[in-house]
């Protein structure tokens, strides 16, 4: 009879030595294989049902009743958590609180992936520390977003044919509040949809009475220390918005432009005596106050000290000077100095003592200084001026030139450098303390590389323009005296009544006062957010005493300067303490090709649409796998894979529920609850597969807990994913079927049931901060749940494990893979059970043979024809593989 036998001998793999090496010629990489949860062929244990228990309250659905997790149940689960008060901090826990202040999204906003990222990461932190038993406060709120909100309401009024100025300030503010009440909650409800476990009873708005009181107090204290001043300085002016904007709210983009070459005749010279100037903004020549050349530029040395005639100004003369600031190699090497409309020219003019000449109105049109061009828009004036220069033979040429154009973040228009009277904060004394906080280790920035950027910005900080020419926002608490010079005579007060009282004390009872029309920069109130939301300036407020300083500030790295550094400075200034111990910075969300998401590119991914298709848990898990500070490329493929992970988790839960004892099996459940996996003696008495998976779980708990504590959330997600899918689902669930369906011994089955429940419920705990909805749904489906998963205790660390038994099971896995590979290589039918002869040392054969039911199930072997030996059968030699056509067996031996 010819042979067709498959047997595996892997003596070096199955040796008792401590080092277990695999023969690369026989063993391929581990490939995941799907587990089948259909057990109709097994009859030893009937399916158990706990569906009634979880569906009685109408909130949760058992996996036994649903094929897959229903995303529509997420809102029901969230509302249940909310109704139970689980998001509020519990002070019966004896531990330091964990506190995060949510970065307040604009009240005008709608959910985008940036919001989804910060909500996911912050909620992971909050849920983890809540389960660790710390009183946990995640304080939510929204920002009044001065410019953005005013723009939205002005557009709404424009659609009704109404202009803001026609309404008047009071009526306009009333309309804005009405808009806020109607639409302002949109972003909050969308954040809830992401599973944010914030304490919504403490929700704040930057224009709330308490926060407004804090803003006024902060302004007054800074003014009293001489750190706030008023003056006319160069600012970034938005003609469309009619307000100053900060340096940080200006975005620069490379755009094609034009370099214009213009003749400036030398006064008193011949027609050949002229200087050619190259400029990208010819309309600003009306504001020229000097012409400059480099001191070592011999081409123009003869003109230094003379006067030049500014074109199209009816013969206005300006001095020709020399200064090392001039770049000899740019353009023609001649610089027109227009300090009223260029930041660098402004600095140069102040250093040289030159006058400031403004030619621009607040709406971007030219003023009377421009003569015939008065009233023209700046860009229209540019075209007309060039045409006129050509007619008068003062235009030399124009050529293409790449420009770095400043644009408003809000309106997108070109920003105009303009000298304007504004309020400023002196930043250097505040910055020095913020720098020292990082240097002394009082503040930790994650990732660490952003410390250099933080330090560089604070070291080179400029004074902060805090006034905005808007109607929506915190009104500057300054009152002027009617009939007095505004810059010299003003009163800083906490209210109009206090201002009038102070004015009467100084100027008499007949005095009249009026308030500064400007409002404060939105970022001024945001800089106070970590402590104003907790009751400051009332430092005796209960929340301030309990929760300040906060623990963590998590936000995007792009607002490290906008917001984070300013909060640090203000926190130290007003409370004497750094407002948080850690700053965790996440990256930007990009599309699958690494491009920034934009409507222009059509690559914007809407979080709400994503949730509908993939579920909140899949979205959160995908976002959380990134690395701190690194941009994340988001793709449909990643979301699809993590949706499959959610389904895998659901199916595993379905299997666990199906094999657990009946609810009325009192002794069975007593035995399950009596198991003590936290003792080494109990662990070592477990069979090999059970000891392996429990040991691996205990290792996982330690690794994951350490990664959580280090804020390595990507590592957390990958570690749990690999264990659940690679160890628990692919291996242990399959191995447990041998116990449950084939052993014929209830005590053996009970051990497997107990381990399945223990491992699965701990997986749910570890994974809950990432995937709160599906884990809570599954947790509630498990029997005898005494509390919600969201407030359950975190798994204990430093639990016993056996590395020796883990290695033994790894040998069993390697043997299983070798048999599978041999079957695949020789095209053995998947359902066909084959005979195997296994060769190994006496010790190895002993523990492998004890698990031959598991081996048979995992490798599709004929349980009655598995043979163990300490040497190969005599008819074969090592390296020999023989195949026949009739029998079901072949011998394959490992290479030495």
PDB file of C-alpha atoms in Angstrom, residues 444-637:
ATOM      1  CA  UNK A 444       5.993  68.922  30.967  1.00  0.00           C
ATOM      2  CA  UNK A 445       5.298  69.275  27.242  1.00  0.00           C
ATOM      3  CA  UNK A 446       4.555  66.074  25.305  1.00  0.00           C
ATOM      4  CA  UNK A 447       6.215  65.395  22.915  1.00  0.00           C
ATOM      5  CA  UNK A 448       9.367  66.924  24.329  1.00  0.00           C
ATOM      6  CA  UNK A 449      10.574  68.386  21.023  1.00  0.00           C
ATOM      7  CA  UNK A 450       7.926  71.114  21.277  1.00  0.00           C
ATOM      8  CA  UNK A 451       9.732  72.549  24.300  1.00  0.00           C
ATOM      9  CA  UNK A 452      12.282  74.115  21.937  1.00  0.00           C
ATOM     10  CA  UNK A 453       9.513  75.759  19.915  1.00  0.00           C
ATOM     11  CA  UNK A 454       7.794  76.947  23.107  1.00  0.00           C
ATOM     12  CA  UNK A 455      11.044  78.393  24.450  1.00  0.00           C
ATOM     13  CA  UNK A 456      11.933  80.084  21.149  1.00  0.00           C
ATOM     14  CA  UNK A 457       8.569  81.825  20.890  1.00  0.00           C
ATOM     15  CA  UNK A 458       8.575  83.042  24.490  1.00  0.00           C
ATOM     16  CA  UNK A 459      12.187  84.200  24.245  1.00  0.00           C
ATOM     17  CA  UNK A 460      11.338  86.332  21.196  1.00  0.00           C
ATOM     18  CA  UNK A 461       7.855  87.348  22.267  1.00  0.00           C
ATOM     19  CA  UNK A 462       6.301  90.645  21.218  1.00  0.00           C
ATOM     20  CA  UNK A 463       3.760  92.711  23.100  1.00  0.00           C
ATOM     21  CA  UNK A 464       0.230  91.434  22.624  1.00  0.00           C
ATOM     22  CA  UNK A 465      -2.385  93.626  20.963  1.00  0.00           C
ATOM     23  CA  UNK A 466      -5.526  92.719  22.934  1.00  0.00           C
ATOM     24  CA  UNK A 467      -8.104  95.196  21.578  1.00  0.00           C
ATOM     25  CA  UNK A 468     -10.488  94.382  18.753  1.00  0.00           C
ATOM     26  CA  UNK A 469     -12.805  96.747  16.919  1.00  0.00           C
ATOM     27  CA  UNK A 470     -15.865  94.530  17.329  1.00  0.00           C
ATOM     28  CA  UNK A 471     -19.188  94.657  19.152  1.00  0.00           C
ATOM     29  CA  UNK A 472     -19.356  91.026  20.263  1.00  0.00           C
ATOM     30  CA  UNK A 473     -17.065  90.184  23.149  1.00  0.00           C
ATOM     31  CA  UNK A 474     -15.797  91.447  26.490  1.00  0.00           C
ATOM     32  CA  UNK A 475     -15.954  95.227  26.414  1.00  0.00           C
ATOM     33  CA  UNK A 476     -12.681  96.793  27.497  1.00  0.00           C
ATOM     34  CA  UNK A 477     -13.233  98.068  31.074  1.00  0.00           C
ATOM     35  CA  UNK A 478     -11.980 101.575  30.332  1.00  0.00           C
ATOM     36  CA  UNK A 479     -14.036 104.780  30.476  1.00  0.00           C
ATOM     37  CA  UNK A 480     -13.086 108.151  29.028  1.00  0.00           C
ATOM     38  CA  UNK A 481     -13.986 111.616  30.275  1.00  0.00           C
ATOM     39  CA  UNK A 482     -16.104 113.666  27.916  1.00  0.00           C
ATOM     40  CA  UNK A 483     -14.029 116.618  26.757  1.00  0.00           C
ATOM     41  CA  UNK A 484     -10.692 115.156  27.828  1.00  0.00           C
ATOM     42  CA  UNK A 485      -7.833 113.598  25.854  1.00  0.00           C
ATOM     43  CA  UNK A 486      -8.555 109.893  25.606  1.00  0.00           C
ATOM     44  CA  UNK A 487      -4.915 108.834  25.835  1.00  0.00           C
ATOM     45  CA  UNK A 488      -4.209 110.948  28.903  1.00  0.00           C
ATOM     46  CA  UNK A 489      -7.470 110.871  30.837  1.00  0.00           C
ATOM     47  CA  UNK A 490      -9.199 107.534  31.311  1.00  0.00           C
ATOM     48  CA  UNK A 491     -10.523 105.374  34.142  1.00  0.00           C
ATOM     49  CA  UNK A 492     -10.196 101.614  34.546  1.00  0.00           C
ATOM     50  CA  UNK A 493     -13.069 100.151  36.550  1.00  0.00           C
ATOM     51  CA  UNK A 494     -15.022  96.939  37.150  1.00  0.00           C
ATOM     52  CA  UNK A 495     -18.344  98.525  36.182  1.00  0.00           C
ATOM     53  CA  UNK A 496     -19.893 101.668  34.740  1.00  0.00           C
ATOM     54  CA  UNK A 497     -21.065 102.636  38.238  1.00  0.00           C
ATOM     55  CA  UNK A 498     -17.571 102.331  39.652  1.00  0.00           C
ATOM     56  CA  UNK A 499     -16.133 104.295  36.710  1.00  0.00           C
ATOM     57  CA  UNK A 500     -18.610 107.140  37.224  1.00  0.00           C
ATOM     58  CA  UNK A 501     -17.908 107.211  40.936  1.00  0.00           C
ATOM     59  CA  UNK A 502     -14.153 107.440  40.333  1.00  0.00           C
ATOM     60  CA  UNK A 503     -14.686 110.151  37.714  1.00  0.00           C
ATOM     61  CA  UNK A 504     -16.842 112.238  40.075  1.00  0.00           C
ATOM     62  CA  UNK A 505     -14.241 111.944  42.814  1.00  0.00           C
ATOM     63  CA  UNK A 506     -11.622 113.349  40.444  1.00  0.00           C
ATOM     64  CA  UNK A 507     -13.550 115.708  38.142  1.00  0.00           C
ATOM     65  CA  UNK A 508     -16.679 116.662  40.044  1.00  0.00           C
ATOM     66  CA  UNK A 509     -20.307 115.526  40.034  1.00  0.00           C
ATOM     67  CA  UNK A 510     -21.137 116.980  36.596  1.00  0.00           C
ATOM     68  CA  UNK A 511     -18.621 114.808  34.792  1.00  0.00           C
ATOM     69  CA  UNK A 512     -19.731 112.522  31.983  1.00  0.00           C
ATOM     70  CA  UNK A 513     -18.001 109.291  30.985  1.00  0.00           C
ATOM     71  CA  UNK A 514     -18.262 106.870  28.094  1.00  0.00           C
ATOM     72  CA  UNK A 515     -16.810 103.401  27.662  1.00  0.00           C
ATOM     73  CA  UNK A 516     -14.136 102.363  25.178  1.00  0.00           C
ATOM     74  CA  UNK A 517     -16.021 100.858  22.205  1.00  0.00           C
ATOM     75  CA  UNK A 518     -13.476  98.078  21.620  1.00  0.00           C
ATOM     76  CA  UNK A 519     -13.642  94.533  22.954  1.00  0.00           C
ATOM     77  CA  UNK A 520     -10.846  92.267  24.109  1.00  0.00           C
ATOM     78  CA  UNK A 521      -9.200  89.689  21.893  1.00  0.00           C
ATOM     79  CA  UNK A 522     -11.031  86.362  22.273  1.00  0.00           C
ATOM     80  CA  UNK A 523      -7.739  84.733  23.266  1.00  0.00           C
ATOM     81  CA  UNK A 524      -7.548  87.026  26.292  1.00  0.00           C
ATOM     82  CA  UNK A 525     -10.523  85.318  27.932  1.00  0.00           C
ATOM     83  CA  UNK A 526      -9.334  81.914  26.693  1.00  0.00           C
ATOM     84  CA  UNK A 527      -5.990  82.483  28.425  1.00  0.00           C
ATOM     85  CA  UNK A 528      -7.856  82.468  31.752  1.00  0.00           C
ATOM     86  CA  UNK A 529      -9.856  79.316  30.942  1.00  0.00           C
ATOM     87  CA  UNK A 530      -8.226  76.775  33.342  1.00  0.00           C
ATOM     88  CA  UNK A 531      -8.977  78.887  36.417  1.00  0.00           C
ATOM     89  CA  UNK A 532     -11.828  81.225  35.439  1.00  0.00           C
ATOM     90  CA  UNK A 533     -13.992  78.144  34.837  1.00  0.00           C
ATOM     91  CA  UNK A 534     -13.284  77.001  38.410  1.00  0.00           C
ATOM     92  CA  UNK A 535     -14.373  80.215  40.115  1.00  0.00           C
ATOM     93  CA  UNK A 536     -11.350  82.538  39.977  1.00  0.00           C
ATOM     94  CA  UNK A 537     -10.944  85.347  41.061  1.00  0.00           C
ATOM     95  CA  UNK A 538     -12.763  83.837  44.064  1.00  0.00           C
ATOM     96  CA  UNK A 539      -9.934  81.623  45.266  1.00  0.00           C
ATOM     97  CA  UNK A 540     -12.166  80.321  48.054  1.00  0.00           C
ATOM     98  CA  UNK A 541     -14.592  78.843  45.521  1.00  0.00           C
ATOM     99  CA  UNK A 542     -15.044  75.120  46.181  1.00  0.00           C
ATOM    100  CA  UNK A 543     -14.142  74.034  42.653  1.00  0.00           C
ATOM    101  CA  UNK A 544     -11.054  76.245  42.610  1.00  0.00           C
ATOM    102  CA  UNK A 545      -9.797  74.727  45.880  1.00  0.00           C
ATOM    103  CA  UNK A 546     -10.527  71.158  44.763  1.00  0.00           C
ATOM    104  CA  UNK A 547      -9.500  71.159  41.135  1.00  0.00           C
ATOM    105  CA  UNK A 548      -6.880  73.851  40.586  1.00  0.00           C
ATOM    106  CA  UNK A 549      -4.233  73.547  39.335  1.00  0.00           C
ATOM    107  CA  UNK A 550      -5.547  71.148  36.713  1.00  0.00           C
ATOM    108  CA  UNK A 551      -3.664  68.057  35.584  1.00  0.00           C
ATOM    109  CA  UNK A 552      -3.577  68.034  31.813  1.00  0.00           C
ATOM    110  CA  UNK A 553      -4.019  70.363  28.880  1.00  0.00           C
ATOM    111  CA  UNK A 554      -4.530  68.498  25.617  1.00  0.00           C
ATOM    112  CA  UNK A 555      -4.759  70.340  22.309  1.00  0.00           C
ATOM    113  CA  UNK A 556      -3.356  70.614  18.788  1.00  0.00           C
ATOM    114  CA  UNK A 557       0.268  71.630  18.405  1.00  0.00           C
ATOM    115  CA  UNK A 558      -0.816  74.454  16.094  1.00  0.00           C
ATOM    116  CA  UNK A 559      -2.143  76.526  19.012  1.00  0.00           C
ATOM    117  CA  UNK A 560       0.843  76.122  21.297  1.00  0.00           C
ATOM    118  CA  UNK A 561       1.339  79.902  21.050  1.00  0.00           C
ATOM    119  CA  UNK A 562      -2.235  81.031  20.478  1.00  0.00           C
ATOM    120  CA  UNK A 563      -3.442  79.494  23.670  1.00  0.00           C
ATOM    121  CA  UNK A 564      -1.159  77.171  25.639  1.00  0.00           C
ATOM    122  CA  UNK A 565       1.707  79.581  26.318  1.00  0.00           C
ATOM    123  CA  UNK A 566      -0.726  82.390  27.176  1.00  0.00           C
ATOM    124  CA  UNK A 567      -2.550  80.181  29.673  1.00  0.00           C
ATOM    125  CA  UNK A 568       0.759  79.324  31.326  1.00  0.00           C
ATOM    126  CA  UNK A 569       1.691  83.015  31.590  1.00  0.00           C
ATOM    127  CA  UNK A 570      -1.696  84.097  32.923  1.00  0.00           C
ATOM    128  CA  UNK A 571      -1.984  81.160  35.286  1.00  0.00           C
ATOM    129  CA  UNK A 572       1.336  81.943  36.928  1.00  0.00           C
ATOM    130  CA  UNK A 573       0.580  85.677  37.007  1.00  0.00           C
ATOM    131  CA  UNK A 574      -2.851  85.438  38.631  1.00  0.00           C
ATOM    132  CA  UNK A 575      -2.679  82.253  40.724  1.00  0.00           C
ATOM    133  CA  UNK A 576       1.034  81.877  41.347  1.00  0.00           C
ATOM    134  CA  UNK A 577       0.856  78.353  39.916  1.00  0.00           C
ATOM    135  CA  UNK A 578       1.300  76.716  36.536  1.00  0.00           C
ATOM    136  CA  UNK A 579      -2.311  75.968  35.488  1.00  0.00           C
ATOM    137  CA  UNK A 580      -1.592  72.343  34.490  1.00  0.00           C
ATOM    138  CA  UNK A 581       1.205  69.832  34.954  1.00  0.00           C
ATOM    139  CA  UNK A 582       1.222  68.385  31.447  1.00  0.00           C
ATOM    140  CA  UNK A 583       0.617  69.630  27.937  1.00  0.00           C
ATOM    141  CA  UNK A 584      -0.179  66.874  25.436  1.00  0.00           C
ATOM    142  CA  UNK A 585      -0.045  68.041  21.819  1.00  0.00           C
ATOM    143  CA  UNK A 586      -1.676  66.082  19.023  1.00  0.00           C
ATOM    144  CA  UNK A 587      -1.027  66.463  15.312  1.00  0.00           C
ATOM    145  CA  UNK A 588      -3.298  67.450  12.453  1.00  0.00           C
ATOM    146  CA  UNK A 589      -5.647  65.053  10.680  1.00  0.00           C
ATOM    147  CA  UNK A 590      -4.786  64.690   7.012  1.00  0.00           C
ATOM    148  CA  UNK A 591      -6.279  62.659   4.199  1.00  0.00           C
ATOM    149  CA  UNK A 592      -4.942  59.265   3.104  1.00  0.00           C
ATOM    150  CA  UNK A 593      -2.379  60.998   0.856  1.00  0.00           C
ATOM    151  CA  UNK A 594      -1.087  63.201   3.656  1.00  0.00           C
ATOM    152  CA  UNK A 595      -2.759  66.358   2.341  1.00  0.00           C
ATOM    153  CA  UNK A 596      -4.400  68.910   4.603  1.00  0.00           C
ATOM    154  CA  UNK A 597      -8.167  68.566   4.461  1.00  0.00           C
ATOM    155  CA  UNK A 598      -9.872  71.418   2.642  1.00  0.00           C
ATOM    156  CA  UNK A 599     -13.100  72.101   0.802  1.00  0.00           C
ATOM    157  CA  UNK A 600     -11.063  73.164  -2.217  1.00  0.00           C
ATOM    158  CA  UNK A 601      -9.451  69.730  -2.517  1.00  0.00           C
ATOM    159  CA  UNK A 602     -12.746  68.014  -1.723  1.00  0.00           C
ATOM    160  CA  UNK A 603     -11.036  65.703   0.747  1.00  0.00           C
ATOM    161  CA  UNK A 604     -12.799  66.742   3.964  1.00  0.00           C
ATOM    162  CA  UNK A 605     -13.999  63.761   6.007  1.00  0.00           C
ATOM    163  CA  UNK A 606     -17.042  64.577   8.141  1.00  0.00           C
ATOM    164  CA  UNK A 607     -16.921  62.903  11.585  1.00  0.00           C
ATOM    165  CA  UNK A 608     -20.698  62.539  11.799  1.00  0.00           C
ATOM    166  CA  UNK A 609     -20.874  60.842   8.404  1.00  0.00           C
ATOM    167  CA  UNK A 610     -17.999  58.608   9.478  1.00  0.00           C
ATOM    168  CA  UNK A 611     -19.835  57.665  12.671  1.00  0.00           C
ATOM    169  CA  UNK A 612     -22.935  56.688  10.702  1.00  0.00           C
ATOM    170  CA  UNK A 613     -20.924  54.385   8.442  1.00  0.00           C
ATOM    171  CA  UNK A 614     -18.294  52.968  10.789  1.00  0.00           C
ATOM    172  CA  UNK A 615     -19.459  53.739  14.313  1.00  0.00           C
ATOM    173  CA  UNK A 616     -17.991  56.051  16.937  1.00  0.00           C
ATOM    174  CA  UNK A 617     -15.766  53.346  18.410  1.00  0.00           C
ATOM    175  CA  UNK A 618     -14.055  52.595  15.096  1.00  0.00           C
ATOM    176  CA  UNK A 619     -13.442  56.314  14.506  1.00  0.00           C
ATOM    177  CA  UNK A 620     -12.042  56.843  18.005  1.00  0.00           C
ATOM    178  CA  UNK A 621      -9.812  53.785  17.799  1.00  0.00           C
ATOM    179  CA  UNK A 622      -8.450  54.925  14.436  1.00  0.00           C
ATOM    180  CA  UNK A 623      -7.672  58.451  15.671  1.00  0.00           C
ATOM    181  CA  UNK A 624      -6.091  57.231  18.902  1.00  0.00           C
ATOM    182  CA  UNK A 625      -3.524  55.029  17.165  1.00  0.00           C
ATOM    183  CA  UNK A 626      -1.498  58.078  16.131  1.00  0.00           C
ATOM    184  CA  UNK A 627       1.651  59.338  17.823  1.00  0.00           C
ATOM    185  CA  UNK A 628       1.626  62.509  19.918  1.00  0.00           C
ATOM    186  CA  UNK A 629       2.621  65.560  17.925  1.00  0.00           C
ATOM    187  CA  UNK A 630       2.586  63.679  14.609  1.00  0.00           C
ATOM    188  CA  UNK A 631       0.038  64.314  11.878  1.00  0.00           C
ATOM    189  CA  UNK A 632      -2.280  61.382  11.176  1.00  0.00           C
ATOM    190  CA  UNK A 633      -3.316  60.263   7.707  1.00  0.00           C
ATOM    191  CA  UNK A 634      -6.938  59.139   7.882  1.00  0.00           C
ATOM    192  CA  UNK A 635      -8.202  56.645   5.326  1.00  0.00           C
ATOM    193  CA  UNK A 636     -11.331  54.632   4.679  1.00  0.00           C
ATOM    194  CA  UNK A 637      -9.191  51.489   4.798  1.00  0.00           C
TER     195      UNK A 637
END
